[in-house]
Amino acid sequence: MAVDTVLWSRLVTGLTLGFHVIFATLGVGIPLMIAIAEFIGIRKKDPHYILMAKRWSRGFVISVAVGVVTGTAISLQLALVWPNFMKLAGNVIALPLFMEVFAFFFEAIFLGIYLYTWDRFKNPYIHWLLTIPVVAGAGMSAVFITTVNGFMNQPEGFVMQAGQFTAVNPVQAMLNTATFSKVFHVLSSAYLTGAALLAGIAALAMLKRGVSAYHKKGLNLMMAVVLVFSLLNTLAGDVSAKFLAEHQPEKLAAAEWHFETESGADLILLGWLNAEHEIIGALHLPKLLSFLAFGDFNAEVTGLNEFPPDEQPPLLVHYLFDLMAGIGFALLAISSLYFLFVLWKKRNPLNKWLLGLVALSAPLAFLAVEMGWFYAEIGRQPWIIRGYMRVEEAATSSPSVRILFFVFLLLYIVLGVICVLVLKRLFNNNPAELEMEKWLQAKQDKTAANTENGGHA
Amino acid sequence: MSFEIAGIAILWTFLFGYLIVASIDFGAGFFSFYSILTGHENKIHNIIQRYLSPVWEVTNVFLIFFVVGLVGFYPDSAFYYGTALLVPGSLAIVLLAIRGVYYAYNTYGNHGKNSRIYLALYGATGLLIPAVFSTILAISEGGIIEQVGEKVFFRWREFLTNPYTWSVVLLALVSVLYISAMFLSYYAKRAGDEPAFGVLREYALLWSLPTIFASFLAFLQINKQNPAHFERMVDMSWMFIASFICFVIAVSLVWKEKYLGWCFIAVMLQFAFAWYGYGRSHLPYILYPYINIYDSFTNRTMGIALITAFSLGLLVLIPSLVLIMKLFLFDANYVRGNAGKKKG
């Protein structure tokens, strides 16, 4: 029975986090895009960009609602589903958890102000300034919560004595060796995903209703952000891989199906394992794993066989890793291609195929975020605090956790469906071009004739 | 003040903050629904929406703060409360989720029409959530969570048949409605919205007597449940008397329709005295008899770190809260609905 409740505890947490991460990523990524759009709009005096910021923030609020709700769920579930973990680790991770809530508090206050003060200030930059605490609060809460995850992967800043953490240094625990690469990767992928989503929406709108000035500007702007953060994200992934190779070799080895320790190790893409753990049908890139891990084609990479069998992560993580990395490179390729077409005048960057690819990159980006988190979390099995506490010691002993899985599953299905329906209703009946026209009309009525600049569908 | 006391004082203050802002929110949900049933909808709906829209997110944060802080300062509480409250805690999560999502849906996704079913759900969660949370107070008096060996159990039978549980639930229900109506009366008066004020003033007066009766009832039930706690409460009886005086001031001000700002301050003081009096007399236990603030306190370094983070956080938080209040609570134009009509 005990093992059973552990499995259900993991499923409940995986479900909640898997759902929350979609909205958490939006929560971190979108505010920056809103801030950029509003700034450009004020700077260029271009109402298209202002409208963009308005429409994005309107949709953003819906996702924030779901994010707040699921975030509340996970913060309570930490203590409810993993009471023994919190009892032990609470002594070390309470500080970043506390600070995360502070950052979120800060963001919540200014988001409320931002949303309700459009047109309230004479100087438009004052309203724009409100985005800074929102972007900073969102980013900081991601940073703090990621340090907690970093600690669980790379526990530091304490001494273990008689089953208790003593001589605790909470700041050292926050700034553990895993923190930098994790924070870098989490932030860059959140901004990348936010931009990919907005670019994808613009592309989809143009595929459906034809090219419009509003969506063209939105697409250009967001593809530029996608390009920048794809590059940064690739770099972040590389930093993470090098961190793993040095500090958590079993996780990297499991992801790469690298069983024997050897120098000049091959990078293995896809493929499958037969009953004897031999790799079949995979693409081998000679010596590339050594290069990825240590920046040296002949470096020695620790193999999975060095670790006792009950400390090896499941081998399934290989696919999660490949999928995540593959999508990362695909996004980089798509955004590069787009700007190649923009610069190379003979080609049309708004052709159907490229728009289709851009539209596709939005769901792909979310898929990559999910795959990345599942890889990071499953790849740390069997530990909850790597090297100190195994998941079966941490889970609740209550058998009710099994029923709760289904309760929460139902809840998230309902939340997801409502969220999609609300967003659809919000935007489908009110296309940007129409809103732009109405808005300009209203302005025209107010002040004497002003030249109308674009905005027709 | 020792770290142990400072820790619980911080947490208790956050819970008090939650009590006030969440009561306004939860009560407003119920009144929205109730006003439709009684045909007063268009009178008070706008007032409620205008206040709630910018602050609804902030409300939730107070709660998360408390939970995270409790586990941070007193990690043992995660073990006892966490294990025992898996089911009721999850229920609370589901209720909060329904409410939060309905809120966003209604405010941003729905133009104009309110569906009765949704509003009923919204109103119901507004009463159920405080009821669910208030039961933790009953549990903390002991006798419901029990440890047998290494395992912790939640005694459902003792919990449900305990009169104290129900007196606390009753108190939570009526005080939510009372606090909310008091605040909204004040807000309506500021907005110069006389019809809304008339309706809300009636609600406030209507719920004032049940609130004070429920308080007395809960007070008496503590005597049965945990006599030692009751004795400590009697030792601090001046706090409860002060609370009652504030109640009398608040109700007479709303009766005379004068100084409604002071009136709401009196309401807050009424609950503050009762809340801190109750909390102080509850010490040193967080969960009788398993968790007390001295034995379960986190290590010293973490205690210092948390209190430092909290103090620094306040430096940022207080000016921001003042700003949001200035913009939405004390800005005469906004309150009247003249500015910021365009939603983001």
mmCIF file of N, CA and C in Angstrom, chain A residues 35 83 96 164 170 193 220 224 238 266 287 311 337 367 370 395 447:
data_model
loop_
_atom_site.group_PDB
_atom_site.id
_atom_site.type_symbol
_atom_site.label_atom_id
_atom_site.label_comp_id
_atom_site.label_asym_id
_atom_site.label_seq_id
_atom_site.Cartn_x
_atom_site.Cartn_y
_atom_site.Cartn_z
ATOM 1 N N ALA A 35 5.212 44.810 -22.259
ATOM 2 C CA ALA A 35 6.038 45.988 -21.981
ATOM 3 C C ALA A 35 6.737 46.463 -23.250
ATOM 4 N N PRO A 83 4.240 15.931 3.242
ATOM 5 C CA PRO A 83 4.443 16.504 4.574
ATOM 6 C C PRO A 83 5.843 16.237 5.143
ATOM 7 N N PRO A 96 13.494 31.036 0.207
ATOM 8 C CA PRO A 96 13.094 31.319 -1.186
ATOM 9 C C PRO A 96 11.592 31.194 -1.429
ATOM 10 N N GLN A 164 18.405 15.392 10.575
ATOM 11 C CA GLN A 164 17.936 16.774 10.526
ATOM 12 C C GLN A 164 18.955 17.626 9.790
ATOM 13 N N PRO A 170 20.774 29.564 4.611
ATOM 14 C CA PRO A 170 19.724 29.618 3.580
ATOM 15 C C PRO A 170 20.163 30.289 2.291
ATOM 16 N N THR A 193 8.978 31.154 -25.079
ATOM 17 C CA THR A 193 7.655 30.567 -25.271
ATOM 18 C C THR A 193 6.582 31.645 -25.378
ATOM 19 N N ASN A 220 6.439 40.534 -36.809
ATOM 20 C CA ASN A 220 7.831 40.975 -36.922
ATOM 21 C C ASN A 220 8.469 41.147 -35.553
ATOM 22 N N ALA A 224 11.371 38.652 -33.786
ATOM 23 C CA ALA A 224 12.678 39.153 -33.360
ATOM 24 C C ALA A 224 12.978 38.675 -31.945
ATOM 25 N N ASP A 238 23.067 24.650 -23.136
ATOM 26 C CA ASP A 238 24.457 24.198 -23.135
ATOM 27 C C ASP A 238 25.062 24.322 -21.733
ATOM 28 N N ASP A 266 29.768 9.363 -27.889
ATOM 29 C CA ASP A 266 28.861 9.764 -28.971
ATOM 30 C C ASP A 266 27.586 10.389 -28.403
ATOM 31 N N LYS A 287 31.493 11.583 -30.859
ATOM 32 C CA LYS A 287 32.240 12.448 -29.935
ATOM 33 C C LYS A 287 31.500 13.705 -29.523
ATOM 34 N N GLU A 311 19.641 3.762 -7.887
ATOM 35 C CA GLU A 311 19.809 5.216 -7.936
ATOM 36 C C GLU A 311 19.819 5.721 -9.376
ATOM 37 N N LEU A 337 15.031 31.555 -40.404
ATOM 38 C CA LEU A 337 14.507 31.502 -41.766
ATOM 39 C C LEU A 337 13.620 32.711 -42.055
ATOM 40 N N LEU A 367 5.200 22.458 -25.635
ATOM 41 C CA LEU A 367 5.556 21.051 -25.510
ATOM 42 C C LEU A 367 6.986 20.919 -24.988
ATOM 43 N N GLU A 370 7.188 21.607 -21.290
ATOM 44 C CA GLU A 370 6.715 20.441 -20.534
ATOM 45 C C GLU A 370 7.768 19.329 -20.526
ATOM 46 N N ALA A 395 6.440 11.141 0.818
ATOM 47 C CA ALA A 395 5.032 11.252 0.424
ATOM 48 C C ALA A 395 4.096 11.076 1.614
ATOM 49 N N THR A 447 -11.021 64.471 -31.921
ATOM 50 C CA THR A 447 -10.221 65.549 -32.502
ATOM 51 C C THR A 447 -10.551 65.672 -33.982
#
